[in-house]
mmCIF file of C-alpha atoms in Angstrom:
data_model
loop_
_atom_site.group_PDB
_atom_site.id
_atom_site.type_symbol
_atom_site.label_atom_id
_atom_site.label_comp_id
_atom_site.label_asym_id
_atom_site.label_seq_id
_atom_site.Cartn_x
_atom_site.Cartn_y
_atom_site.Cartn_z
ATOM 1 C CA UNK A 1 137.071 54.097 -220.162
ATOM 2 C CA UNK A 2 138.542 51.086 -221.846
ATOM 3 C CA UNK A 3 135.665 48.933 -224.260
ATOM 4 C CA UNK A 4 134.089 45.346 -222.505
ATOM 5 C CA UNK A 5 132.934 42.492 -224.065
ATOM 6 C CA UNK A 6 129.767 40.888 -224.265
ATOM 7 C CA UNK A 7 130.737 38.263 -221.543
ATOM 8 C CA UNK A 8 131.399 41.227 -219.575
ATOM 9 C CA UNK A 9 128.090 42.486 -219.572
ATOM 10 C CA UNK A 10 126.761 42.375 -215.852
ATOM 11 C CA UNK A 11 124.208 39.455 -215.326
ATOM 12 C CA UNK A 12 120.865 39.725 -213.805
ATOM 13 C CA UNK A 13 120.500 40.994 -210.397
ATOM 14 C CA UNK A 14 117.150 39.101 -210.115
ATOM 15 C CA UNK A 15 116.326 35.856 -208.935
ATOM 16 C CA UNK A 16 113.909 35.144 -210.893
ATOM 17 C CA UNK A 17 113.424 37.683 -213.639
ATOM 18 C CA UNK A 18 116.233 36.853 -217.173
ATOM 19 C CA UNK A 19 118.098 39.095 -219.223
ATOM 20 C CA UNK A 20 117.278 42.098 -217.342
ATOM 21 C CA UNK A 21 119.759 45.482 -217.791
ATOM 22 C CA UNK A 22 120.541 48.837 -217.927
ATOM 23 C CA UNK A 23 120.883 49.459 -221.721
ATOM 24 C CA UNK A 24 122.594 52.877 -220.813
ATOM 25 C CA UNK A 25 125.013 51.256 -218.346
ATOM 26 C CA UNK A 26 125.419 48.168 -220.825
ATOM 27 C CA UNK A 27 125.877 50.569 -223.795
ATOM 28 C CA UNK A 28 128.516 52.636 -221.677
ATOM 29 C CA UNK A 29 130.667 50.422 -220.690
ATOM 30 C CA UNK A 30 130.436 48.483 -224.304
ATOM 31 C CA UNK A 31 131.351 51.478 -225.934
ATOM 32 C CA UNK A 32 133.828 52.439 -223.077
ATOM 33 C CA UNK A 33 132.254 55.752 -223.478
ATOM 34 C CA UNK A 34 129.352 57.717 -221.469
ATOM 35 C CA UNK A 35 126.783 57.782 -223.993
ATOM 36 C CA UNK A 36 123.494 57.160 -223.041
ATOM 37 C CA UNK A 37 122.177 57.682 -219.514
ATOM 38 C CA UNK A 38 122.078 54.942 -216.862
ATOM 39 C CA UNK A 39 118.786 53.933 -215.134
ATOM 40 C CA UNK A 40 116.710 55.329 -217.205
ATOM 41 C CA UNK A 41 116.132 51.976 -219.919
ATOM 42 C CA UNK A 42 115.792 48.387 -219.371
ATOM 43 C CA UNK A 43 115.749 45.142 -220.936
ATOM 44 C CA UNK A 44 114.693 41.405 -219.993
ATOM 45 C CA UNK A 45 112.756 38.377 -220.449
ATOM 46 C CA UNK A 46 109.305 37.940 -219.604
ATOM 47 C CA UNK A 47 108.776 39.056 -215.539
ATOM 48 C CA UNK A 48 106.245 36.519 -215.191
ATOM 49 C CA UNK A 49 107.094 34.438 -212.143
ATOM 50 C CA UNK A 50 108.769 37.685 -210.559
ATOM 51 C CA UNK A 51 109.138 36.846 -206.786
ATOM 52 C CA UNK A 52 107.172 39.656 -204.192
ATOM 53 C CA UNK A 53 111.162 40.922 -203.604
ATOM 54 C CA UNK A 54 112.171 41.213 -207.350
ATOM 55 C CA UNK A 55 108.859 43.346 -207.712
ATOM 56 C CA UNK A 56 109.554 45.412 -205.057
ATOM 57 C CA UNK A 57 113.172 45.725 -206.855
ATOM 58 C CA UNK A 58 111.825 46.590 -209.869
ATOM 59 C CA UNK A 59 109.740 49.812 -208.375
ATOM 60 C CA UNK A 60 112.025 50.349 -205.604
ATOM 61 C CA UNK A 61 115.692 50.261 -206.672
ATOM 62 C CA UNK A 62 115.073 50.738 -210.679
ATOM 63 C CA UNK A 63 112.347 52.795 -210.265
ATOM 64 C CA UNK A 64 110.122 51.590 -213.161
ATOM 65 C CA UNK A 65 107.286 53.056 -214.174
ATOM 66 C CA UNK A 66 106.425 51.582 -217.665
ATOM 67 C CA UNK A 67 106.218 48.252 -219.025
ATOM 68 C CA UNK A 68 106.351 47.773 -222.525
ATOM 69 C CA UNK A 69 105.193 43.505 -222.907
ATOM 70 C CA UNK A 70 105.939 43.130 -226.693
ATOM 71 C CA UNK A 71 104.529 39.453 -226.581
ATOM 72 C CA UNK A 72 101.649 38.184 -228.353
ATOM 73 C CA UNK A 73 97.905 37.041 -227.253
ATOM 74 C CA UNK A 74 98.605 33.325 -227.827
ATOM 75 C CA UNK A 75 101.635 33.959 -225.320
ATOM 76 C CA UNK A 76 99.930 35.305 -222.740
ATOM 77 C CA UNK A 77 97.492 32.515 -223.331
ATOM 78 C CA UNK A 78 99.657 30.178 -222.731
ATOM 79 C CA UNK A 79 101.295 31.597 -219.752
ATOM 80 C CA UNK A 80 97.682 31.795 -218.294
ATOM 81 C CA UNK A 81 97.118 28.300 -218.989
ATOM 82 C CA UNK A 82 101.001 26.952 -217.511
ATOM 83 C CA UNK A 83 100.958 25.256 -214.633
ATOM 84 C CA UNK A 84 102.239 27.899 -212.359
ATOM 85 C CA UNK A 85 100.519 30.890 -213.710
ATOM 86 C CA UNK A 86 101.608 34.098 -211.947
ATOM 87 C CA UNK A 87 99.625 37.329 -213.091
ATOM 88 C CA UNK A 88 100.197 39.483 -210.329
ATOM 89 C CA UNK A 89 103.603 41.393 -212.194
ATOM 90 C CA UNK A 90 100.575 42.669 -214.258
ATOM 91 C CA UNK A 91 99.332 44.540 -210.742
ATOM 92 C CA UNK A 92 102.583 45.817 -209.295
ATOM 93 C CA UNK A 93 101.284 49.334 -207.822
ATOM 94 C CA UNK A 94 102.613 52.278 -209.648
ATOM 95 C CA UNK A 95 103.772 50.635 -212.823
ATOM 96 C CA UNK A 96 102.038 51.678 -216.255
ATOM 97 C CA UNK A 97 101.614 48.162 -217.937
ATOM 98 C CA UNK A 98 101.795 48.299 -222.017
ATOM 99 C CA UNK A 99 101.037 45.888 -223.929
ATOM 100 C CA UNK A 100 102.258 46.102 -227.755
ATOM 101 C CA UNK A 101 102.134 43.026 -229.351
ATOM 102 C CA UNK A 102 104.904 43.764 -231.782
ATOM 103 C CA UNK A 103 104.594 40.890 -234.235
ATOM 104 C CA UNK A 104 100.844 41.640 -234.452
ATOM 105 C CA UNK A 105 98.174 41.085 -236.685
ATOM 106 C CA UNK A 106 100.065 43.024 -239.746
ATOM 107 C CA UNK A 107 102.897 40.726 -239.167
ATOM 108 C CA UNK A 108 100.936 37.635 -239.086
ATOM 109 C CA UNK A 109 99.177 38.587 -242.225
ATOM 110 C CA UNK A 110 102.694 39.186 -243.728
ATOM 111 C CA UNK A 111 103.071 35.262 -242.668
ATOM 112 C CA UNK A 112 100.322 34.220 -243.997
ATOM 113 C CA UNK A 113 100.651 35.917 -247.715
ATOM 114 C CA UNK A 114 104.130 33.237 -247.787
ATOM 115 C CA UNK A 115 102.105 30.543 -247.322
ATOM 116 C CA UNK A 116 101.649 27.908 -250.133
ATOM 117 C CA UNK A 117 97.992 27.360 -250.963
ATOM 118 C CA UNK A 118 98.131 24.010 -248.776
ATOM 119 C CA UNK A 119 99.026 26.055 -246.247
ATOM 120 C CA UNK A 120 96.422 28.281 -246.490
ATOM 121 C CA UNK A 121 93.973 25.881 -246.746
ATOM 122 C CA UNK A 122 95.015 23.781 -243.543
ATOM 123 C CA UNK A 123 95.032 27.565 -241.649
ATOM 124 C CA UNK A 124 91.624 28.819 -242.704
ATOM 125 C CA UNK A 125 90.318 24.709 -241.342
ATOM 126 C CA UNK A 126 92.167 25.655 -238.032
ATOM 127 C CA UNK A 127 90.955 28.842 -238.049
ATOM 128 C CA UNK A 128 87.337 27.742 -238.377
ATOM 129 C CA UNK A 129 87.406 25.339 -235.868
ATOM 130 C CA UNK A 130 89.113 27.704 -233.482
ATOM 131 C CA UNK A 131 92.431 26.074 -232.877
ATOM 132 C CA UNK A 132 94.969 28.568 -232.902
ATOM 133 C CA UNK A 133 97.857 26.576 -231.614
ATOM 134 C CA UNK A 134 97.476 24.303 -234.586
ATOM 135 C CA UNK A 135 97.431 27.909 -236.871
ATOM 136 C CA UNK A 136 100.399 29.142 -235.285
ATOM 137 C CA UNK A 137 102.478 25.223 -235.956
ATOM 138 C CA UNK A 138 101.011 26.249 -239.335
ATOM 139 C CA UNK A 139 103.041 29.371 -239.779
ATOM 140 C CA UNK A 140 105.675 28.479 -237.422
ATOM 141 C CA UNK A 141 106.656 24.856 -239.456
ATOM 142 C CA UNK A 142 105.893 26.538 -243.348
ATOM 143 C CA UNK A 143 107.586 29.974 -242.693
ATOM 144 C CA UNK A 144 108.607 30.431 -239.544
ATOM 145 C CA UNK A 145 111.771 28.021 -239.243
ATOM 146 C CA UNK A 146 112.722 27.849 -242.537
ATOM 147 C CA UNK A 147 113.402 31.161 -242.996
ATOM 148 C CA UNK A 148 114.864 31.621 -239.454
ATOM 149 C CA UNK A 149 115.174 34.314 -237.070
ATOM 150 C CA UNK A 150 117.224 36.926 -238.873
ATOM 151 C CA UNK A 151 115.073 36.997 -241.920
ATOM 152 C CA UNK A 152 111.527 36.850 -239.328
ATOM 153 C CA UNK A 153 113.287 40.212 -237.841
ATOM 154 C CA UNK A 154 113.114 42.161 -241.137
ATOM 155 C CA UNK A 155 109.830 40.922 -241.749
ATOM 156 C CA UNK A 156 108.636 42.410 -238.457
ATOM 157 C CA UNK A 157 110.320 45.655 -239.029
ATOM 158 C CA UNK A 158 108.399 45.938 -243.261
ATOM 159 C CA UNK A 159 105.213 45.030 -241.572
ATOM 160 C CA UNK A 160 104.929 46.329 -237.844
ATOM 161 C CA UNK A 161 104.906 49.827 -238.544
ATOM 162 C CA UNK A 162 101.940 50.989 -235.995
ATOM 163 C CA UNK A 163 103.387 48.877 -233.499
ATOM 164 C CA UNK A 164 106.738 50.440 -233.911
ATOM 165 C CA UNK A 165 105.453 53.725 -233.801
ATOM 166 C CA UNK A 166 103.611 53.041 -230.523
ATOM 167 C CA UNK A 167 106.806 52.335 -228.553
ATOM 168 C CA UNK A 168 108.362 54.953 -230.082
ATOM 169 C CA UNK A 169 105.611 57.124 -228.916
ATOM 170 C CA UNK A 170 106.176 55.674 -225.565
ATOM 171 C CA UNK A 171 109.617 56.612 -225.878
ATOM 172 C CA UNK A 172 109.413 59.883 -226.688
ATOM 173 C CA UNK A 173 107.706 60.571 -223.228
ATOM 174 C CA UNK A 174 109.750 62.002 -220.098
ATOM 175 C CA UNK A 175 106.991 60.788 -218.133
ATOM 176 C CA UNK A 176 107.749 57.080 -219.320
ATOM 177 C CA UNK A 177 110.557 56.526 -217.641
ATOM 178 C CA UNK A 178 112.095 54.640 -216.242
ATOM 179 C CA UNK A 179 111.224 52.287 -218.563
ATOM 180 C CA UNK A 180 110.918 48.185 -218.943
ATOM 181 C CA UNK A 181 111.329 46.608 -222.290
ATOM 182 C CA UNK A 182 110.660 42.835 -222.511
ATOM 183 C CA UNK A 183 109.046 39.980 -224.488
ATOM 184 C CA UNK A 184 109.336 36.573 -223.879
ATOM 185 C CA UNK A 185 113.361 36.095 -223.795
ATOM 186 C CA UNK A 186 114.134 39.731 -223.790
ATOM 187 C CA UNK A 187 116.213 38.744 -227.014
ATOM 188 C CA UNK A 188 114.830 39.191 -230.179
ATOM 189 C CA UNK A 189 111.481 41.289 -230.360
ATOM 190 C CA UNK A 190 113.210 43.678 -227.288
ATOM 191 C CA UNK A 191 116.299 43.151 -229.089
ATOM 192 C CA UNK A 192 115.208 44.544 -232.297
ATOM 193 C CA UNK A 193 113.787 47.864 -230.496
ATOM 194 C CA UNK A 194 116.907 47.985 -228.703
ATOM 195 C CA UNK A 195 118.762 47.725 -231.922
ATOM 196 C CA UNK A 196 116.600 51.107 -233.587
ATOM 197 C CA UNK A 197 116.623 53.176 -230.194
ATOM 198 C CA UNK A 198 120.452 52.137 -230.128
ATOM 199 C CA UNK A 199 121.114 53.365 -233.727
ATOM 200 C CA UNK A 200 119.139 56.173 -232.990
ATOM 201 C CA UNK A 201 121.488 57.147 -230.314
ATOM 202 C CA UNK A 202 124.072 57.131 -232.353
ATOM 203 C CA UNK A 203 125.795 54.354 -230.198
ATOM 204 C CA UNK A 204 128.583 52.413 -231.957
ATOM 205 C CA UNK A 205 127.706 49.439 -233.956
ATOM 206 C CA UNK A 206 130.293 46.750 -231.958
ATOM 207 C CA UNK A 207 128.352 48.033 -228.419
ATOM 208 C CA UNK A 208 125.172 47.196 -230.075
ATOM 209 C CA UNK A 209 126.348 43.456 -231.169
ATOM 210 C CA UNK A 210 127.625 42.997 -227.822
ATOM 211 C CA UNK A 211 124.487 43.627 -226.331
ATOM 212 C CA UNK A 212 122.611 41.591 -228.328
ATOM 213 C CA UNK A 213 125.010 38.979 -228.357
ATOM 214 C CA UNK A 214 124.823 38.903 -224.351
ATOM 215 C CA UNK A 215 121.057 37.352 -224.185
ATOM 216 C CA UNK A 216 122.247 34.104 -225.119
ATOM 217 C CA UNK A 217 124.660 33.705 -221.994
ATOM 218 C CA UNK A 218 121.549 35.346 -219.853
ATOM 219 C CA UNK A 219 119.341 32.729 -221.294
ATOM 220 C CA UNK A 220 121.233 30.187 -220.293
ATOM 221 C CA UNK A 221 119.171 29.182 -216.964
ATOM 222 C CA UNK A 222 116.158 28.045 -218.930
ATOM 223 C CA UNK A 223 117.482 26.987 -222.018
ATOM 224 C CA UNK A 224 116.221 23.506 -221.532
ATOM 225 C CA UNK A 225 112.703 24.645 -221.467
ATOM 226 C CA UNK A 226 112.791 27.333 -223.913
ATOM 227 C CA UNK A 227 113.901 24.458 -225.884
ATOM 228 C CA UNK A 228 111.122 22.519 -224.988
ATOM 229 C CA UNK A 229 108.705 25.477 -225.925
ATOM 230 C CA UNK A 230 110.399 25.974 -229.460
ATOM 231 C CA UNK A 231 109.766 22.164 -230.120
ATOM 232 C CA UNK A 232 106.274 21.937 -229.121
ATOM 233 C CA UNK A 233 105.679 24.656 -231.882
ATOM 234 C CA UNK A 234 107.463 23.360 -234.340
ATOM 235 C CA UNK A 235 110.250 25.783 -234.315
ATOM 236 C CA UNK A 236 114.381 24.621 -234.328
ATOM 237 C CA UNK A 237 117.003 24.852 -231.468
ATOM 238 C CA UNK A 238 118.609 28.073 -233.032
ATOM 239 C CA UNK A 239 115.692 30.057 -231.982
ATOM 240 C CA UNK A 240 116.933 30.219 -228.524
ATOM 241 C CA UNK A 241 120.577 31.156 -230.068
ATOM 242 C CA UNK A 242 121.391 35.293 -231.402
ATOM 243 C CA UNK A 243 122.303 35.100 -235.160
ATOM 244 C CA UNK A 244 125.495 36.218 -235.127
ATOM 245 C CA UNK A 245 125.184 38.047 -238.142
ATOM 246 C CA UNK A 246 121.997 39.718 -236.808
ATOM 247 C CA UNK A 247 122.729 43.040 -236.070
ATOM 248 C CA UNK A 248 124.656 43.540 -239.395
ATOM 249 C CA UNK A 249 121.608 42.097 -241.337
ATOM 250 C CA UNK A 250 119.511 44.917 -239.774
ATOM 251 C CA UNK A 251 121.917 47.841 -240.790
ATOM 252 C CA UNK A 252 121.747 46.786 -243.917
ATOM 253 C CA UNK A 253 118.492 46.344 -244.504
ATOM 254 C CA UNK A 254 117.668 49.850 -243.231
ATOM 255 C CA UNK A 255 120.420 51.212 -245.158
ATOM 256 C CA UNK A 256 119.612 49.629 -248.644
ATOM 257 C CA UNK A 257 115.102 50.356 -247.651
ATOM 258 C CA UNK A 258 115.475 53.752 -246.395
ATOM 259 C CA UNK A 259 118.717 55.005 -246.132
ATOM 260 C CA UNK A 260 118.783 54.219 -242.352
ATOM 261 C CA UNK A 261 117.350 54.235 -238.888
ATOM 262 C CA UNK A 262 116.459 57.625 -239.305
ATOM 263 C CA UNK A 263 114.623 57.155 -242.517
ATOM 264 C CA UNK A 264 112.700 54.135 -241.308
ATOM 265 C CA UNK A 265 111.553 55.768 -238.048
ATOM 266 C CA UNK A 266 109.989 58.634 -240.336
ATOM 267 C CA UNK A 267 108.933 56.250 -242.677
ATOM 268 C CA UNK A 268 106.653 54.351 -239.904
ATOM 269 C CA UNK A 269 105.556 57.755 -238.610
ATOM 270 C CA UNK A 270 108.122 58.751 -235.949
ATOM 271 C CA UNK A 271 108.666 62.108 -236.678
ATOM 272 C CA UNK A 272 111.874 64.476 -236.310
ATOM 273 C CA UNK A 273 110.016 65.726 -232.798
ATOM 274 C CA UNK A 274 109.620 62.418 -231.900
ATOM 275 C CA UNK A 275 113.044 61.123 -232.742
ATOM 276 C CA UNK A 276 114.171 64.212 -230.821
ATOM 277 C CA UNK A 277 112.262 63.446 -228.076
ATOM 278 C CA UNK A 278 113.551 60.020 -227.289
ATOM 279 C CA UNK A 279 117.296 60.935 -228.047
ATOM 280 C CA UNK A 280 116.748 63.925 -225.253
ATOM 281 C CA UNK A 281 115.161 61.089 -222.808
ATOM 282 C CA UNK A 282 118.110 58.849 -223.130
ATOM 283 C CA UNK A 283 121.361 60.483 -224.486
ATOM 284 C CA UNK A 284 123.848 62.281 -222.133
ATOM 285 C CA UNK A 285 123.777 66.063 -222.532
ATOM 286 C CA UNK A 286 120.269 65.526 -223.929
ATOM 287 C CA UNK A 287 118.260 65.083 -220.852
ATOM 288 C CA UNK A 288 114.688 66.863 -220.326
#
């Protein structure tokens, strides 16, 4: 099996659901090797507006019976409050619905501590008079953007250790799957478990750049609003792009921390079992 590219990757077979694949089959035909198993993990953007067919798709033709929603409170906030709200993917029948905000509280508070003491100040004012949106331009306009999303990635992988584990937990679980990974894009939270379950697997470094790189073509259908969503929280036009230099960054911050993948995942509490666990749910030959 010869290697593909990331334009090669096969686009979304939803209407109206973004950046949704089969990491195995993805991975596979990357690597132009049969690595992981297909149909058994997936990746996207947020399901939100999923139409009554692409629902039925997702339970009928995928299978899935877990969603993991890495996305935070003010998110689903604000997708409560959008014009067109649409909670009913929350209630598809037969789908376990988790919600793991991975850039949590620990990760906010890791925010917060590179704040300057103007910063601070103008967060604790917001924060009294109860106007988080104005908190979050805070972070997003003093830490956020200047130190972009490469550098935000690491700092959600030193500080979101229980919320790491959790997935991982979920992982680790034959009972899981098939499983749903997404956040808002399906890019860079989803991206960055991808990236550790990937490594985990032992699946070749160029397969897991071409995966990531792919969100950014998959994006491409509501770029202009994403864009529009970035501004109105203060954040720059390269958030809706994949760093190229991402993935590397991430090895090597794992390698020069703790020695690697497997030393983080132990390090945040996912054990040898556990790692065991999740390579047996998703690696060919491995299966339970």
């Amino acid at each position: 099996m010869a290697e593909g590219t990331a334009a090669s990757v096969p686009k979304t077979p939803f209407t109206t659901i973004l950046n949704f694949r089969d990491v195995g089959k993805t991975v596979n035909q990357l690597s132009g090797s049969s690595i992981l198993r297909e149909g058994r993990l997936y990746r996207s953007a947020r399901p939100d507006k999923a139409t009554t067919n692409d629902q039925v798709t997702l339970t009928t033709t995928y299978g899935i019976r877990t969603i993991i929603d890495l996305r935070s409170k003010s998110e689903h906030l604000a997708q409560a409050q959008s014009p067109t709200p649409d909670p009913s993917y929350l209630n598809i029948p037969g789908i376990n619905y988790e919600l793991i905000s991975l850039n949590g509280s620990a990760f906010e508070r890791a925010l917060i501590r590179k704040l300057p003491w103007s910063g601070i100040a103008r967060l604790l004012y917001y924060a009294s008079t109860f106007n988080r949106p104005a908190a979050i331009r805070t972070l997003t306009t003093t830490v956020m953007e200047p130190e972009g999303l490469t550098a935000l990635g690491l700092t959600t992988l030193s500080s979101s250790h229980s919320e790491i584990l959790a997935i991982f937990t979920l992982l680790s679980l034959p009972a899981s799957y098939p499983l749903l990974i997404h956040c808002t894009q399906g890019k860079d939270r989803t991206g960055l478990v991808i990236l550790l379950v990937l490594l985990l697997c032992s699946v070749p470094v160029n397969a897991i750049d071409k995966d990531y790189s792919a969100s950014e073509r998959e994006l491409v259908p509501e770029l202009d609003a994403r864009l529009e969503e970035l501004r109105a929280i203060g954040l720059g036009d390269d958030f809706a792009e994949c760093p190229k230099k991402f993935v590397e960054a991430v090895l090597r911050w794992l390698a020069d921390r703790w020695g690697g993948v497997e030393g983080y995942l132990e390090g945040v509490g996912v054990g040898k079992e556990m790692r065991e666990m999740v390579r047996a749910n998703l690696m060919v030959g491995d299966g339970v």
